[in-house]
Coordinates of C-alpha atoms and ligand atoms in Angstrom, one line a residue:
M1 CA -1.7 -2.0 20.3
K2 CA 0.1 1.4 20.6
S3 CA 3.9 2.3 19.6
F4 CA 5.4 5.3 22.0
I5 CA 6.1 6.3 18.7
E6 CA 3.4 8.9 18.0
V7 CA 1.0 7.8 15.5
K8 CA -2.1 9.5 13.5
N9 CA -4.9 8.3 13.7
D10 CA -5.4 8.5 10.0
S11 CA -1.7 8.3 9.3
D12 CA -1.3 4.6 7.4
F13 CA 2.3 3.5 8.7
P14 CA 0.3 2.9 12.8
L15 CA 2.2 0.4 14.9
Q16 CA -0.8 -2.5 13.5
N17 CA 1.1 -2.2 9.9
L18 CA 5.0 -2.2 9.5
P19 CA 5.4 -1.9 5.9
Y20 CA 9.1 -2.7 4.8
G21 CA 11.6 -0.4 2.4
I22 CA 15.2 0.8 1.7
F23 CA 15.8 4.8 2.2
A24 CA 19.6 6.5 1.8
K25 CA 19.5 10.6 2.8
D26 CA 22.1 11.1 0.4
E27 CA 23.2 9.6 -2.4
N28 CA 26.3 8.9 -0.9
E29 CA 25.1 6.5 1.7
I30 CA 24.6 3.0 1.3
P31 CA 20.3 2.6 1.9
H32 CA 19.0 1.2 4.8
A33 CA 15.8 -1.5 4.9
G34 CA 13.4 0.5 7.5
T35 CA 10.1 0.1 8.2
A36 CA 7.2 2.9 8.7
I37 CA 6.4 3.6 11.6
G38 CA 3.8 7.0 11.5
D39 CA 6.0 9.6 10.6
Y40 CA 9.3 7.4 11.1
I41 CA 12.1 5.1 9.9
F42 CA 12.4 2.1 12.2
D43 CA 16.3 1.8 10.7
L44 CA 16.7 -1.9 11.3
T45 CA 20.6 -2.0 9.3
A46 CA 20.8 0.5 12.1
A47 CA 19.5 -1.1 14.8
E48 CA 21.1 -4.2 14.0
K49 CA 24.7 -2.5 14.2
K50 CA 23.6 -1.5 17.7
G51 CA 22.3 -5.0 18.6
L52 CA 18.4 -4.3 19.0
I53 CA 17.6 -7.7 16.6
N54 CA 19.8 -10.7 15.6
S55 CA 18.8 -11.9 11.9
E56 CA 21.2 -13.9 12.1
D57 CA 19.7 -15.1 15.3
T58 CA 16.4 -15.2 13.7
A59 CA 16.7 -15.7 9.9
G60 CA 20.0 -17.0 9.9
K61 CA 22.1 -14.8 7.9
K62 CA 21.8 -11.6 7.6
V63 CA 19.3 -9.8 5.9
F64 CA 19.0 -5.8 6.5
T65 CA 23.1 -5.7 5.1
N66 CA 23.2 -5.3 0.9
G67 CA 20.2 -2.1 0.2
T68 CA 18.0 -4.0 -0.4
L69 CA 15.2 -6.5 0.3
N70 CA 14.9 -9.5 -1.8
E71 CA 17.6 -11.4 1.9
F72 CA 14.8 -11.1 3.7
M73 CA 12.2 -11.4 0.9
S74 CA 13.8 -14.9 0.4
C75 CA 13.3 -16.3 3.9
S76 CA 10.3 -18.3 4.7
K77 CA 6.5 -16.7 6.3
E78 CA 7.4 -18.0 9.9
V79 CA 11.2 -16.0 9.9
H80 CA 9.0 -13.5 8.9
R81 CA 6.5 -13.4 11.1
E82 CA 9.6 -14.1 14.1
F83 CA 11.1 -10.5 13.3
R84 CA 7.2 -8.7 13.0
K85 CA 7.4 -9.6 16.2
I86 CA 10.1 -8.8 17.3
I87 CA 9.6 -4.9 16.0
T88 CA 6.2 -4.9 17.3
S89 CA 7.2 -5.6 20.3
L90 CA 10.4 -3.0 20.1
L91 CA 8.2 -0.9 18.8
D92 CA 5.4 -1.4 21.6
E93 CA 4.4 1.6 24.0
N94 CA 5.4 -0.7 27.5
N95 CA 8.0 -1.5 25.4
P96 CA 11.0 0.5 27.7
K97 CA 14.5 -1.2 25.8
L98 CA 13.5 2.1 22.7
R99 CA 11.2 3.8 23.8
D100 CA 13.8 4.9 27.4
N101 CA 17.1 5.3 25.3
K102 CA 17.8 8.2 23.8
E103 CA 21.1 7.4 21.8
L104 CA 19.4 4.2 20.5
R105 CA 16.8 6.8 19.0
S106 CA 18.1 8.8 17.9
E107 CA 20.5 6.0 16.0
C108 CA 17.7 3.6 14.8
L109 CA 14.4 5.7 14.0
I110 CA 14.9 8.3 11.2
K111 CA 12.5 11.7 10.5
M112 CA 10.7 10.0 7.4
E113 CA 11.0 13.4 5.6
N114 CA 14.4 13.0 5.8
V115 CA 15.2 10.9 3.4
K116 CA 14.6 9.4 -0.2
M117 CA 13.0 5.8 -0.5
Q118 CA 14.5 3.9 -3.1
M119 CA 13.9 0.5 -5.3
P120 CA 13.5 -1.5 -2.0
V121 CA 13.6 -5.1 -4.4
Q122 CA 16.0 -5.9 -7.4
I123 CA 13.3 -7.1 -8.9
G124 CA 14.2 -9.5 -12.1
D125 CA 10.7 -10.7 -14.1
Y126 CA 6.9 -8.5 -13.9
T127 CA 4.3 -9.7 -14.7
D128 CA 1.1 -7.5 -15.4
F129 CA -1.9 -9.6 -15.4
Y130 CA -5.4 -8.5 -16.9
S131 CA -7.2 -9.6 -13.7
S132 CA -10.1 -6.9 -13.4
K133 CA -13.6 -8.7 -15.0
Q134 CA -14.9 -3.9 -15.6
H135 CA -11.8 -3.4 -17.0
A136 CA -11.0 -5.8 -19.4
T137 CA -15.1 -6.0 -20.4
N138 CA -14.7 -1.7 -20.7
V139 CA -11.7 -2.2 -23.0
G140 CA -13.6 -4.9 -25.3
I141 CA -16.2 -2.2 -26.2
M142 CA -14.4 0.1 -26.9
F143 CA -12.8 -1.9 -29.4
R144 CA -15.0 -4.7 -30.1
G145 CA -18.3 -3.6 -29.4
K146 CA -20.7 -4.6 -27.2
E147 CA -21.2 -8.7 -28.0
N148 CA -17.1 -9.5 -28.3
A149 CA -16.5 -7.3 -25.1
L150 CA -14.4 -9.6 -23.2
M151 CA -13.0 -12.9 -25.1
P152 CA -14.2 -16.6 -24.8
N153 CA -10.8 -17.4 -22.1
W154 CA -11.6 -14.5 -20.2
L155 CA -13.5 -16.8 -17.7
H156 CA -11.9 -19.1 -17.8
I157 CA -7.8 -18.1 -17.5
P158 CA -6.1 -15.3 -15.8
V159 CA -4.8 -13.4 -18.9
A160 CA -1.6 -11.6 -18.8
Y161 CA 1.1 -10.3 -20.2
H162 CA 5.9 -10.6 -19.5
G163 CA 6.7 -7.0 -18.6
R164 CA 9.7 -5.7 -18.0
A165 CA 11.2 -5.4 -15.4
S166 CA 14.3 -2.4 -16.3
S167 CA 12.1 0.0 -16.9
V168 CA 9.6 -0.7 -12.8
V169 CA 10.4 2.6 -10.9
I170 CA 10.1 4.1 -7.7
S171 CA 7.6 7.0 -6.5
G172 CA 8.8 10.3 -7.5
T173 CA 9.8 9.6 -10.9
D174 CA 9.4 11.4 -14.2
I175 CA 8.1 9.9 -16.3
V176 CA 9.4 11.1 -19.9
R177 CA 6.9 10.4 -22.6
P178 CA 7.0 8.0 -24.8
K179 CA 7.9 8.5 -29.1
G180 CA 7.3 5.4 -30.9
Q181 CA 4.8 3.6 -34.0
T182 CA 0.6 4.9 -34.0
K183 CA -1.5 4.6 -36.8
A184 CA -4.8 6.4 -37.3
E185 CA -7.8 5.1 -37.7
D186 CA -8.5 7.2 -41.3
A187 CA -4.4 7.5 -42.5
E188 CA -2.7 4.5 -44.5
M189 CA 0.2 5.2 -43.0
P190 CA 1.6 4.6 -39.4
S191 CA 3.6 8.1 -38.3
F192 CA 5.9 8.6 -35.5
G193 CA 6.2 11.0 -33.1
P194 CA 5.5 11.5 -29.0
S195 CA 2.1 8.9 -27.8
R196 CA -0.5 11.6 -27.5
L197 CA -2.6 9.5 -25.7
L198 CA -0.8 9.1 -22.9
D199 CA -2.4 6.9 -20.3
F200 CA -2.2 5.3 -16.4
E201 CA -3.4 2.0 -14.9
L202 CA -4.8 2.0 -11.2
E203 CA -2.8 -1.0 -10.1
T204 CA -1.7 -3.2 -6.9
G205 CA 1.3 -5.5 -7.2
F206 CA 2.4 -8.1 -4.6
F207 CA 6.1 -9.3 -4.6
I208 CA 6.6 -12.7 -4.8
G209 CA 9.0 -13.7 -1.9
K210 CA 10.5 -17.9 -2.0
G211 CA 11.0 -18.5 -5.3
N212 CA 10.1 -22.7 -6.7
K213 CA 11.9 -24.1 -8.8
L214 CA 11.6 -24.8 -12.7
G215 CA 9.7 -27.5 -12.7
D216 CA 7.5 -27.1 -9.2
P217 CA 5.0 -26.1 -9.5
I218 CA 3.1 -23.5 -7.2
S219 CA -0.6 -24.6 -5.8
I220 CA -2.9 -22.2 -5.2
E221 CA -3.4 -24.2 -1.7
N222 CA 0.6 -23.1 -1.4
A223 CA 0.9 -19.6 -3.0
S224 CA 0.6 -17.4 0.6
D225 CA 3.4 -19.2 0.8
H226 CA 5.3 -17.2 -1.9
I227 CA 3.7 -13.6 -1.8
F228 CA 6.0 -11.6 0.9
G229 CA 3.5 -8.3 0.3
M230 CA 2.4 -5.6 -1.9
V231 CA 2.0 -2.2 -3.5
L232 CA 1.1 0.7 -5.3
V233 CA 1.1 0.3 -9.2
N234 CA 0.4 2.1 -12.0
D235 CA 1.9 1.1 -15.6
W236 CA 1.3 4.0 -17.9
S237 CA -0.6 3.5 -20.8
A238 CA 0.1 5.0 -24.6
R239 CA -3.0 3.9 -25.6
D240 CA -1.9 4.8 -29.1
I241 CA 1.5 2.6 -29.4
Q242 CA -0.6 0.0 -28.1
K243 CA -3.1 -0.1 -30.4
W244 CA -1.0 -0.5 -33.4
E245 CA 1.7 -2.8 -31.6
Y246 CA -0.5 -5.4 -30.2
V247 CA -1.8 -8.0 -32.9
P248 CA -0.7 -10.6 -32.4
L249 CA 1.4 -10.6 -30.1
G250 CA 0.4 -7.9 -27.3
P251 CA 1.7 -5.3 -25.4
F252 CA 5.0 -4.1 -26.6
L253 CA 6.6 0.1 -26.2
G254 CA 3.0 1.3 -25.4
K255 CA 4.2 -0.2 -21.8
N256 CA 7.7 -1.0 -21.1
F257 CA 8.7 2.7 -21.2
A258 CA 7.8 2.8 -17.3
T259 CA 6.0 2.1 -15.1
S260 CA 5.5 3.2 -11.6
I261 CA 5.4 1.4 -8.1
S262 CA 4.9 2.9 -4.1
P263 CA 8.4 2.1 -1.4
W264 CA 6.5 0.9 1.0
I265 CA 5.9 -3.0 0.2
V266 CA 2.9 -4.0 3.0
T267 CA 2.9 -7.7 4.4
M268 CA 0.6 -10.0 4.2
E269 CA 0.2 -10.0 7.4
A270 CA -0.6 -6.6 8.1
L271 CA -3.9 -7.1 5.8
E272 CA -4.9 -10.3 7.0
P273 CA -7.2 -8.3 9.4
F274 CA -8.9 -6.7 6.1
R275 CA -9.7 -9.6 3.5
I276 CA -13.0 -10.3 2.0
R277 CA -14.6 -13.1 0.0
G278 CA -13.6 -12.3 -3.3
E279 CA -15.9 -12.1 -6.4
K280 CA -17.9 -14.4 -6.9
Q281 CA -16.8 -17.1 -10.7
E282 CA -19.1 -18.3 -13.0
P283 CA -18.1 -20.6 -14.0
E284 CA -16.5 -22.4 -11.6
P285 CA -13.3 -22.6 -12.7
L286 CA -11.1 -25.4 -12.9
P287 CA -9.5 -26.9 -9.9
Y288 CA -5.9 -26.3 -10.3
L289 CA -7.5 -23.1 -9.6
K290 CA -10.2 -23.1 -7.1
S291 CA -10.2 -20.3 -5.5
S292 CA -12.1 -20.5 -2.0
G293 CA -12.7 -18.2 1.4
N294 CA -11.9 -14.6 1.6
N295 CA -9.7 -14.8 -1.2
S296 CA -10.0 -10.3 -1.9
F297 CA -8.7 -7.6 0.8
N298 CA -10.4 -4.2 1.3
I299 CA -8.3 -1.4 -0.2
K300 CA -9.7 1.7 -0.8
L301 CA -7.3 2.6 -4.0
D302 CA -7.9 7.1 -4.8
V303 CA -6.8 8.4 -8.5
Y304 CA -6.1 12.1 -7.9
I305 CA -4.3 14.2 -10.9
K306 CA -2.0 17.7 -10.0
P307 CA -3.1 19.5 -13.8
K308 CA 0.1 21.0 -15.0
D309 CA 0.6 24.5 -13.6
S310 CA -1.5 23.8 -10.2
D311 CA -0.6 23.3 -6.8
K312 CA -3.7 21.1 -6.2
E313 CA -4.5 17.0 -6.5
E314 CA -7.8 16.4 -7.7
L315 CA -9.7 13.3 -6.8
I316 CA -11.4 11.7 -10.0
S317 CA -11.6 8.0 -9.2
E318 CA -12.0 6.2 -6.6
S319 CA -11.7 2.4 -6.8
N320 CA -11.2 -1.2 -4.8
F321 CA -9.2 -3.4 -5.2
K322 CA -12.0 -6.5 -3.6
N323 CA -13.8 -5.4 -7.9
L324 CA -10.3 -7.7 -8.9
Y325 CA -12.1 -10.9 -10.5
W326 CA -9.1 -13.5 -10.6
D327 CA -7.2 -13.0 -7.1
I328 CA -4.0 -13.2 -6.1
Y329 CA -3.3 -16.8 -5.1
Q330 CA -5.7 -17.5 -9.0
Q331 CA -2.6 -15.3 -10.8
L332 CA 0.3 -17.1 -8.7
A333 CA -0.6 -21.3 -9.5
H334 CA -1.7 -20.2 -12.7
H335 CA 2.2 -18.4 -13.8
T336 CA 3.1 -21.2 -12.6
V337 CA 1.6 -24.5 -13.9
N338 CA 3.2 -25.0 -16.2
G339 CA 6.6 -25.5 -14.4
C340 CA 7.6 -21.9 -15.2
N341 CA 9.6 -20.6 -12.0
M342 CA 9.3 -17.6 -9.8
K343 CA 12.4 -16.1 -8.0
T344 CA 12.6 -13.7 -5.0
G345 CA 11.5 -10.0 -6.1
D346 CA 9.8 -11.0 -8.7
L347 CA 6.7 -7.9 -8.9
L348 CA 3.5 -9.6 -10.5
A349 CA 0.5 -7.1 -10.6
S350 CA -3.1 -7.2 -11.0
G351 CA -4.8 -5.1 -14.3
T352 CA -6.4 -1.9 -14.2
I353 CA -9.1 -1.9 -11.1
S354 CA -12.0 -0.9 -12.4
G355 CA -14.9 -1.0 -10.2
P356 CA -18.8 -0.9 -11.6
D357 CA -19.4 2.4 -12.5
K358 CA -18.1 5.2 -14.3
Y359 CA -16.3 6.9 -11.0
S360 CA -14.6 4.2 -10.2
Y361 CA -12.5 3.3 -13.3
G362 CA -9.2 2.2 -14.0
S363 CA -8.0 4.6 -16.5
L364 CA -8.2 7.2 -18.3
L365 CA -9.1 5.5 -21.3
E366 CA -11.8 4.2 -19.3
L367 CA -12.9 7.5 -17.4
T368 CA -13.3 9.7 -20.7
W369 CA -14.7 6.8 -22.9
R370 CA -11.5 7.1 -25.6
G371 CA -11.5 10.5 -25.1
S372 CA -15.5 10.8 -26.1
E373 CA -16.0 12.4 -22.4
P374 CA -13.7 14.6 -20.9
I375 CA -13.0 15.4 -17.8
K376 CA -13.9 18.7 -16.3
L377 CA -10.6 19.9 -13.5
S378 CA -11.3 23.0 -11.4
S379 CA -9.4 24.7 -13.5
G380 CA -12.0 24.6 -16.5
D381 CA -9.7 22.8 -18.3
E382 CA -11.0 19.2 -20.3
L383 CA -8.5 16.1 -19.5
K384 CA -9.0 14.4 -22.0
F385 CA -5.9 12.0 -21.9
L386 CA -2.2 12.8 -19.8
R387 CA -0.3 16.3 -20.6
D388 CA 2.9 17.1 -20.3
G389 CA 3.0 19.1 -16.5
D390 CA 0.2 16.7 -15.6
E391 CA 1.5 14.1 -11.9
L392 CA -0.9 11.4 -11.2
I393 CA -0.7 10.0 -7.8
I394 CA -2.1 6.7 -7.3
K395 CA -3.3 6.3 -2.8
G396 CA -3.8 3.1 -1.1
Y397 CA -5.5 2.2 2.5
C398 CA -7.2 -0.5 4.8
Q399 CA -9.3 1.3 6.8
G400 CA -9.6 -0.4 10.0
D401 CA -11.2 0.5 14.1
C402 CA -9.5 3.6 14.8
Y403 CA -6.7 3.4 12.7
R404 CA -5.7 2.3 8.4
I405 CA -2.8 -0.3 7.2
G406 CA -1.9 2.3 4.1
F407 CA 1.1 1.6 1.5
G408 CA 1.3 5.3 1.0
E409 CA 1.2 6.9 -3.0
V410 CA 3.1 6.1 -6.4
R411 CA 3.2 8.9 -8.2
G412 CA 5.6 10.4 -11.3
K413 CA 5.3 13.9 -13.7
I414 CA 5.5 14.0 -16.7
L415 CA 8.2 15.1 -18.5
P416 CA 7.7 16.1 -22.8
A417 CA 9.1 13.5 -25.1
K418 CA 12.9 13.6 -25.5
Ligands
MN501 MN1 -1.6 -3.0 -16.5

């Protein structure tokens, strides 16, 4: 399967991917919906205007007109599959309709470098899970000691907290160092000031397509009908603020100052060929959480830092989505089992995805073991936590034969506290 648009082997966006995003040429333009193909964006809003696609026919309503993907995401899986078929056919190398029509091509195919990606979804609610066993164990050891590393509930429920949707930002948005209350181990009283232990968290997140009614749980068998697609997530964390505030109600200001996401939503249909078995679950979860088959995905996740005063991105961690203990279907079934309703556009993030060894940890807290084992940068500098001017980049992709299903990247640069 190939497009008439040239796609390099290491491009994140071959014809097999077709992720959805929102973009604009400048501030004056109402944002358009599009799908990525090679270095181009196929403009779905323009394609609809030109009669290449007709969402009223396919979805029963106009879905690409209002500058977010919510309308489109709220459609059924059948509608999403139908659109995927239509777009695949329009971009196929054997279809002359767009390929041989110079005017249509110039209207509907836009160079990625000429636009700015926008927030693709109006996010109603944001939940962050804590689903990597290695991460939960590492943090547990650091804060509570080896004997009590995993809390007694951890192997029985996908632990999570409600995050803040208003501060979810698109890749490329600068992150202002948060201020807050912290208390040093040996201090008698807390103090106030800029966070000194600013960290990233390597995560992915999935977006809810079709929601559920309040009081009607989504069963694990039906969970996949409600999941639209996935993005990369950096769940920025101020460890010192978090440590002082989190007892007894959990994360608050140490978390809600910013969460960054990648701009392209990779659909579950595109990820389908990369399904693999998840981690073995012992003890067996309760029946409502019982998951079977290949319910994880083989997604390589790389973390880079572009240190302040440097032009070079340096690889600091290599992890994989498959390192999650709880899968996305279990997360969704658990989240709604009490009757909690999901709405189209809700974001559910995985929690920090740490692998089994030191080079696959998903946060600086773990990579530097709370700052006690700093990372040596190529400049000779030592990195413990994020400094003003540092830029953090997460990339992710599934590697197929001669093609990859990529997520692009999520990046953010730390600005000094205000
Ligand atoms: Mn997190």
